[in-house]
Amino acid sequence: MSEEVQAIGWEAIDKEMERLYGDQVPKHYGTMLPYSLGGPDPLDGISAYVKNEPVPHWHIVTYGFSDLYEKESKDSEYSGYGFELTFRLVKQPNEQEPPAWSLNFLQNLGRYIFSSGNYFQAGHYLNTNGPIALESDTLIQSIAFIEDPMLPPISTPNGRVEFLQVVGITVDEREAMEMWNTLGLLEAASSHLPLYITDLSRGSFMNDPAIKEALQSGMHKDGSSTGSLFLDNLDWTEKKSLFKKTTYTITIGAKQAPLIAQILNGRIPKNKDLQLIGRNLSIVFSPTEHPNVDITDNQVKLSINQECVNELMEVLVPYVGVYPLNSFKGLVFNIVKSEIKDSKGNVVETIG
């Protein structure tokens, strides 16, 4: 007879939730067929607790990113991926259960992590390419990750487990995080986001002048923490001539153009690179005194100085056009229209 498997990792999470909520019985959602046996849901379970302060909300926690049963991960320090996700969502009046989309959303994050091998840490952000609650009319179309303010890391028999809270954010808030850093901006906005609760009905906190000031101050002090950007519209051409200087043209979308300039302004002066990543191309901007181009098979390295950055702040605008640089002879930016699409692939906005 085989020995019964002990859910030692699961019990450690339960114990931490009991510390917060005592004998409250959570709404729990398990899986009928484990993911390892072909089931559709990667997380073994999701529990949702009700908390009434500072506003009524669901406090949801996952079971499945850490080792819930026997030790499986090779890392002796961490259990599984080393974290579980939490999600705080405003509770609507008379709502008896968390909305189904929130559970599906967390399972989808699990599918992404399990299939890609990528994992999240406090300070990361993610573009969800549309509302986090599908078919909803909300500005919350990206997410960020921060340590759950009420759940410190725990030590389990299988290793350390951190509780990473998913925070729903707007597109312009995510872009501000790219220009500065996630944790700095979330801290500056903490009065707008008590316990970092996600509220689908809220507007952007970037409309607050105090937060805009904090962003500018943080960018000046710390620079940008964004080392790479993924772009849909990214292309590179090299045009050689017998009698003229070689011309290098970078094509980017109008929506991303000002953001690229802001991030470069937060990285090049701090002696940091920025990598733009397209489908089959990578362009790396590096700090230097004298502008230069270095081309390999699938990567272009552009060494630029502060004069180039200053000019890029002026020419990288959200308008279609061709913009040659005076500070980097032979380098041209071609800005094309950006099409914003919904979850079904329909164009809902054109920029440029």
PDB file of N, CA, C and O in Angstrom, residues 17-65:
ATOM      1  N   MET A  17      -3.329  32.004   5.801  1.00  0.00           N
ATOM      2  CA  MET A  17      -4.616  32.648   5.570  1.00  0.00           C
ATOM      3  C   MET A  17      -5.469  32.633   6.844  1.00  0.00           C
ATOM      4  O   MET A  17      -6.217  33.591   7.107  1.00  0.00           O
ATOM      5  N   GLU A  18      -5.352  31.576   7.635  1.00  0.00           N
ATOM      6  CA  GLU A  18      -6.074  31.518   8.903  1.00  0.00           C
ATOM      7  C   GLU A  18      -5.575  32.589   9.859  1.00  0.00           C
ATOM      8  O   GLU A  18      -6.333  33.114  10.688  1.00  0.00           O
ATOM      9  N   ARG A  19      -4.293  32.931   9.764  1.00  0.00           N
ATOM     10  CA  ARG A  19      -3.755  34.010  10.599  1.00  0.00           C
ATOM     11  C   ARG A  19      -4.493  35.307  10.328  1.00  0.00           C
ATOM     12  O   ARG A  19      -4.740  36.106  11.246  1.00  0.00           O
ATOM     13  N   LEU A  20      -4.857  35.553   9.060  1.00  0.00           N
ATOM     14  CA  LEU A  20      -5.557  36.781   8.688  1.00  0.00           C
ATOM     15  C   LEU A  20      -7.051  36.707   8.943  1.00  0.00           C
ATOM     16  O   LEU A  20      -7.667  37.680   9.387  1.00  0.00           O
ATOM     17  N   TYR A  21      -7.658  35.557   8.646  1.00  0.00           N
ATOM     18  CA  TYR A  21      -9.113  35.494   8.589  1.00  0.00           C
ATOM     19  C   TYR A  21      -9.747  34.559   9.611  1.00  0.00           C
ATOM     20  O   TYR A  21     -10.955  34.342   9.576  1.00  0.00           O
ATOM     21  N   GLY A  22      -8.936  34.031  10.507  1.00  0.00           N
ATOM     22  CA  GLY A  22      -9.491  33.209  11.572  1.00  0.00           C
ATOM     23  C   GLY A  22     -10.274  32.023  11.038  1.00  0.00           C
ATOM     24  O   GLY A  22      -9.785  31.273  10.189  1.00  0.00           O
ATOM     25  N   ASP A  23     -11.516  31.880  11.504  1.00  0.00           N
ATOM     26  CA  ASP A  23     -12.314  30.727  11.105  1.00  0.00           C
ATOM     27  C   ASP A  23     -13.220  31.012   9.907  1.00  0.00           C
ATOM     28  O   ASP A  23     -14.135  30.239   9.617  1.00  0.00           O
ATOM     29  N   GLN A  24     -12.974  32.136   9.206  1.00  0.00           N
ATOM     30  CA  GLN A  24     -13.774  32.395   7.998  1.00  0.00           C
ATOM     31  C   GLN A  24     -13.562  31.274   6.990  1.00  0.00           C
ATOM     32  O   GLN A  24     -12.430  30.922   6.671  1.00  0.00           O
ATOM     33  N   VAL A  25     -14.649  30.719   6.481  1.00  0.00           N
ATOM     34  CA  VAL A  25     -14.561  29.662   5.479  1.00  0.00           C
ATOM     35  C   VAL A  25     -14.530  30.317   4.098  1.00  0.00           C
ATOM     36  O   VAL A  25     -15.497  30.981   3.707  1.00  0.00           O
ATOM     37  N   PRO A  26     -13.454  30.154   3.341  1.00  0.00           N
ATOM     38  CA  PRO A  26     -13.369  30.824   2.038  1.00  0.00           C
ATOM     39  C   PRO A  26     -14.214  30.123   0.985  1.00  0.00           C
ATOM     40  O   PRO A  26     -14.593  28.953   1.149  1.00  0.00           O
ATOM     41  N   LYS A  27     -14.518  30.843  -0.076  1.00  0.00           N
ATOM     42  CA  LYS A  27     -15.050  30.210  -1.270  1.00  0.00           C
ATOM     43  C   LYS A  27     -13.868  29.532  -1.960  1.00  0.00           C
ATOM     44  O   LYS A  27     -12.864  30.180  -2.262  1.00  0.00           O
ATOM     45  N   HIS A  28     -13.976  28.225  -2.164  1.00  0.00           N
ATOM     46  CA  HIS A  28     -12.840  27.506  -2.746  1.00  0.00           C
ATOM     47  C   HIS A  28     -13.241  26.859  -4.057  1.00  0.00           C
ATOM     48  O   HIS A  28     -14.344  26.309  -4.185  1.00  0.00           O
ATOM     49  N   TYR A  29     -12.315  26.922  -5.027  1.00  0.00           N
ATOM     50  CA  TYR A  29     -12.561  26.390  -6.366  1.00  0.00           C
ATOM     51  C   TYR A  29     -11.395  25.475  -6.739  1.00  0.00           C
ATOM     52  O   TYR A  29     -10.274  25.936  -6.945  1.00  0.00           O
ATOM     53  N   GLY A  30     -11.678  24.178  -6.759  1.00  0.00           N
ATOM     54  CA  GLY A  30     -10.655  23.203  -7.094  1.00  0.00           C
ATOM     55  C   GLY A  30     -10.801  22.704  -8.520  1.00  0.00           C
ATOM     56  O   GLY A  30     -11.682  23.146  -9.274  1.00  0.00           O
ATOM     57  N   THR A  31      -9.925  21.812  -8.916  1.00  0.00           N
ATOM     58  CA  THR A  31      -9.960  21.234 -10.264  1.00  0.00           C
ATOM     59  C   THR A  31     -10.412  19.781 -10.184  1.00  0.00           C
ATOM     60  O   THR A  31     -10.064  19.049  -9.250  1.00  0.00           O
ATOM     61  N   MET A  32     -11.201  19.377 -11.166  1.00  0.00           N
ATOM     62  CA  MET A  32     -11.674  17.996 -11.219  1.00  0.00           C
ATOM     63  C   MET A  32     -10.566  17.046 -11.669  1.00  0.00           C
ATOM     64  O   MET A  32     -10.408  15.962 -11.133  1.00  0.00           O
ATOM     65  N   LEU A  33      -9.798  17.488 -12.674  1.00  0.00           N
ATOM     66  CA  LEU A  33      -8.724  16.667 -13.221  1.00  0.00           C
ATOM     67  C   LEU A  33      -7.420  17.446 -13.145  1.00  0.00           C
ATOM     68  O   LEU A  33      -7.324  18.553 -13.690  1.00  0.00           O
ATOM     69  N   PRO A  34      -6.413  16.917 -12.460  1.00  0.00           N
ATOM     70  CA  PRO A  34      -5.147  17.648 -12.333  1.00  0.00           C
ATOM     71  C   PRO A  34      -4.542  17.992 -13.695  1.00  0.00           C
ATOM     72  O   PRO A  34      -4.698  17.251 -14.663  1.00  0.00           O
ATOM     73  N   TYR A  35      -3.845  19.122 -13.721  1.00  0.00           N
ATOM     74  CA  TYR A  35      -3.187  19.602 -14.949  1.00  0.00           C
ATOM     75  C   TYR A  35      -2.179  18.575 -15.454  1.00  0.00           C
ATOM     76  O   TYR A  35      -2.029  18.374 -16.660  1.00  0.00           O
ATOM     77  N   SER A  36      -1.506  17.909 -14.530  1.00  0.00           N
ATOM     78  CA  SER A  36      -0.491  16.921 -14.901  1.00  0.00           C
ATOM     79  C   SER A  36      -1.090  15.699 -15.595  1.00  0.00           C
ATOM     80  O   SER A  36      -0.388  14.960 -16.279  1.00  0.00           O
ATOM     81  N   LEU A  37      -2.399  15.519 -15.420  1.00  0.00           N
ATOM     82  CA  LEU A  37      -3.077  14.384 -16.047  1.00  0.00           C
ATOM     83  C   LEU A  37      -3.930  14.813 -17.240  1.00  0.00           C
ATOM     84  O   LEU A  37      -4.775  14.050 -17.713  1.00  0.00           O
ATOM     85  N   GLY A  38      -3.708  16.045 -17.707  1.00  0.00           N
ATOM     86  CA  GLY A  38      -4.419  16.520 -18.887  1.00  0.00           C
ATOM     87  C   GLY A  38      -5.568  17.457 -18.608  1.00  0.00           C
ATOM     88  O   GLY A  38      -6.313  17.825 -19.525  1.00  0.00           O
ATOM     89  N   GLY A  39      -5.741  17.870 -17.359  1.00  0.00           N
ATOM     90  CA  GLY A  39      -6.800  18.812 -17.021  1.00  0.00           C
ATOM     91  C   GLY A  39      -6.524  20.189 -17.605  1.00  0.00           C
ATOM     92  O   GLY A  39      -5.377  20.535 -17.892  1.00  0.00           O
ATOM     93  N   PRO A  40      -7.571  21.019 -17.760  1.00  0.00           N
ATOM     94  CA  PRO A  40      -7.395  22.319 -18.411  1.00  0.00           C
ATOM     95  C   PRO A  40      -6.811  23.409 -17.522  1.00  0.00           C
ATOM     96  O   PRO A  40      -6.289  24.398 -18.018  1.00  0.00           O
ATOM     97  N   ASP A  41      -6.920  23.235 -16.195  1.00  0.00           N
ATOM     98  CA  ASP A  41      -6.522  24.299 -15.275  1.00  0.00           C
ATOM     99  C   ASP A  41      -5.218  23.954 -14.560  1.00  0.00           C
ATOM    100  O   ASP A  41      -5.140  22.932 -13.869  1.00  0.00           O
ATOM    101  N   PRO A  42      -4.203  24.800 -14.692  1.00  0.00           N
ATOM    102  CA  PRO A  42      -2.892  24.496 -14.110  1.00  0.00           C
ATOM    103  C   PRO A  42      -2.847  24.625 -12.588  1.00  0.00           C
ATOM    104  O   PRO A  42      -2.004  24.003 -11.944  1.00  0.00           O
ATOM    105  N   LEU A  43      -3.728  25.445 -12.015  1.00  0.00           N
ATOM    106  CA  LEU A  43      -3.714  25.642 -10.565  1.00  0.00           C
ATOM    107  C   LEU A  43      -4.630  24.627  -9.900  1.00  0.00           C
ATOM    108  O   LEU A  43      -5.779  24.452 -10.308  1.00  0.00           O
ATOM    109  N   ASP A  44      -4.135  23.978  -8.843  1.00  0.00           N
ATOM    110  CA  ASP A  44      -4.930  22.969  -8.144  1.00  0.00           C
ATOM    111  C   ASP A  44      -6.134  23.578  -7.445  1.00  0.00           C
ATOM    112  O   ASP A  44      -7.159  22.911  -7.262  1.00  0.00           O
ATOM    113  N   GLY A  45      -5.995  24.829  -7.020  1.00  0.00           N
ATOM    114  CA  GLY A  45      -7.104  25.451  -6.321  1.00  0.00           C
ATOM    115  C   GLY A  45      -6.954  26.952  -6.215  1.00  0.00           C
ATOM    116  O   GLY A  45      -5.861  27.502  -6.361  1.00  0.00           O
ATOM    117  N   ILE A  46      -8.080  27.621  -5.962  1.00  0.00           N
ATOM    118  CA  ILE A  46      -8.119  29.063  -5.725  1.00  0.00           C
ATOM    119  C   ILE A  46      -9.124  29.305  -4.605  1.00  0.00           C
ATOM    120  O   ILE A  46     -10.243  28.794  -4.653  1.00  0.00           O
ATOM    121  N   SER A  47      -8.730  30.064  -3.595  1.00  0.00           N
ATOM    122  CA  SER A  47      -9.620  30.396  -2.490  1.00  0.00           C
ATOM    123  C   SER A  47      -9.847  31.902  -2.441  1.00  0.00           C
ATOM    124  O   SER A  47      -8.939  32.687  -2.741  1.00  0.00           O
ATOM    125  N   ALA A  48     -11.061  32.294  -2.055  1.00  0.00           N
ATOM    126  CA  ALA A  48     -11.419  33.710  -1.989  1.00  0.00           C
ATOM    127  C   ALA A  48     -12.012  34.028  -0.620  1.00  0.00           C
ATOM    128  O   ALA A  48     -12.972  33.378  -0.177  1.00  0.00           O
ATOM    129  N   TYR A  49     -11.417  35.018   0.044  1.00  0.00           N
ATOM    130  CA  TYR A  49     -11.881  35.481   1.347  1.00  0.00           C
ATOM    131  C   TYR A  49     -12.522  36.857   1.192  1.00  0.00           C
ATOM    132  O   TYR A  49     -12.203  37.604   0.258  1.00  0.00           O
ATOM    133  N   VAL A  50     -13.382  37.199   2.116  1.00  0.00           N
ATOM    134  CA  VAL A  50     -14.011  38.513   2.121  1.00  0.00           C
ATOM    135  C   VAL A  50     -13.344  39.381   3.178  1.00  0.00           C
ATOM    136  O   VAL A  50     -13.189  38.968   4.329  1.00  0.00           O
ATOM    137  N   LYS A  51     -12.934  40.576   2.758  1.00  0.00           N
ATOM    138  CA  LYS A  51     -12.388  41.557   3.699  1.00  0.00           C
ATOM    139  C   LYS A  51     -13.143  42.864   3.482  1.00  0.00           C
ATOM    140  O   LYS A  51     -13.313  43.314   2.339  1.00  0.00           O
ATOM    141  N   ASN A  52     -13.584  43.482   4.572  1.00  0.00           N
ATOM    142  CA  ASN A  52     -14.438  44.672   4.467  1.00  0.00           C
ATOM    143  C   ASN A  52     -13.683  45.981   4.595  1.00  0.00           C
ATOM    144  O   ASN A  52     -14.267  47.043   4.370  1.00  0.00           O
ATOM    145  N   GLU A  53     -12.401  45.924   4.956  1.00  0.00           N
ATOM    146  CA  GLU A  53     -11.604  47.144   5.095  1.00  0.00           C
ATOM    147  C   GLU A  53     -10.436  47.119   4.117  1.00  0.00           C
ATOM    148  O   GLU A  53      -9.889  46.053   3.846  1.00  0.00           O
ATOM    149  N   PRO A  54     -10.040  48.266   3.583  1.00  0.00           N
ATOM    150  CA  PRO A  54     -10.628  49.606   3.714  1.00  0.00           C
ATOM    151  C   PRO A  54     -11.914  49.777   2.913  1.00  0.00           C
ATOM    152  O   PRO A  54     -12.681  50.696   3.162  1.00  0.00           O
ATOM    153  N   VAL A  55     -12.140  48.894   1.934  1.00  0.00           N
ATOM    154  CA  VAL A  55     -13.407  48.803   1.218  1.00  0.00           C
ATOM    155  C   VAL A  55     -13.701  47.313   1.055  1.00  0.00           C
ATOM    156  O   VAL A  55     -12.785  46.488   1.042  1.00  0.00           O
ATOM    157  N   PRO A  56     -14.964  46.938   0.960  1.00  0.00           N
ATOM    158  CA  PRO A  56     -15.274  45.513   0.776  1.00  0.00           C
ATOM    159  C   PRO A  56     -14.602  44.968  -0.485  1.00  0.00           C
ATOM    160  O   PRO A  56     -14.733  45.536  -1.568  1.00  0.00           O
ATOM    161  N   HIS A  57     -13.863  43.873  -0.312  1.00  0.00           N
ATOM    162  CA  HIS A  57     -13.189  43.286  -1.469  1.00  0.00           C
ATOM    163  C   HIS A  57     -12.940  41.805  -1.252  1.00  0.00           C
ATOM    164  O   HIS A  57     -12.972  41.296  -0.125  1.00  0.00           O
ATOM    165  N   TRP A  58     -12.728  41.124  -2.363  1.00  0.00           N
ATOM    166  CA  TRP A  58     -12.320  39.732  -2.345  1.00  0.00           C
ATOM    167  C   TRP A  58     -10.799  39.668  -2.243  1.00  0.00           C
ATOM    168  O   TRP A  58     -10.100  40.387  -2.958  1.00  0.00           O
ATOM    169  N   HIS A  59     -10.314  38.814  -1.362  1.00  0.00           N
ATOM    170  CA  HIS A  59      -8.879  38.572  -1.263  1.00  0.00           C
ATOM    171  C   HIS A  59      -8.665  37.136  -1.730  1.00  0.00           C
ATOM    172  O   HIS A  59      -8.981  36.179  -1.012  1.00  0.00           O
ATOM    173  N   ILE A  60      -8.151  36.989  -2.933  1.00  0.00           N
ATOM    174  CA  ILE A  60      -8.072  35.691  -3.593  1.00  0.00           C
ATOM    175  C   ILE A  60      -6.630  35.197  -3.566  1.00  0.00           C
ATOM    176  O   ILE A  60      -5.692  35.975  -3.795  1.00  0.00           O
ATOM    177  N   VAL A  61      -6.435  33.910  -3.289  1.00  0.00           N
ATOM    178  CA  VAL A  61      -5.103  33.323  -3.239  1.00  0.00           C
ATOM    179  C   VAL A  61      -5.076  32.033  -4.050  1.00  0.00           C
ATOM    180  O   VAL A  61      -6.061  31.283  -4.080  1.00  0.00           O
ATOM    181  N   THR A  62      -3.957  31.804  -4.739  1.00  0.00           N
ATOM    182  CA  THR A  62      -3.819  30.608  -5.577  1.00  0.00           C
ATOM    183  C   THR A  62      -3.105  29.488  -4.831  1.00  0.00           C
ATOM    184  O   THR A  62      -2.358  29.728  -3.878  1.00  0.00           O
ATOM    185  N   TYR A  63      -3.328  28.276  -5.308  1.00  0.00           N
ATOM    186  CA  TYR A  63      -2.613  27.089  -4.844  1.00  0.00           C
ATOM    187  C   TYR A  63      -2.108  26.355  -6.087  1.00  0.00           C
ATOM    188  O   TYR A  63      -2.919  25.834  -6.856  1.00  0.00           O
ATOM    189  N   GLY A  64      -0.803  26.385  -6.309  1.00  0.00           N
ATOM    190  CA  GLY A  64      -0.295  25.657  -7.459  1.00  0.00           C
ATOM    191  C   GLY A  64       1.030  26.112  -8.021  1.00  0.00           C
ATOM    192  O   GLY A  64       1.689  25.358  -8.737  1.00  0.00           O
ATOM    193  N   PHE A  65       1.450  27.337  -7.717  1.00  0.00           N
ATOM    194  CA  PHE A  65       2.756  27.780  -8.204  1.00  0.00           C
ATOM    195  C   PHE A  65       3.885  27.259  -7.316  1.00  0.00           C
ATOM    196  O   PHE A  65       5.027  27.183  -7.744  1.00  0.00           O
TER     197      PHE A  65
END
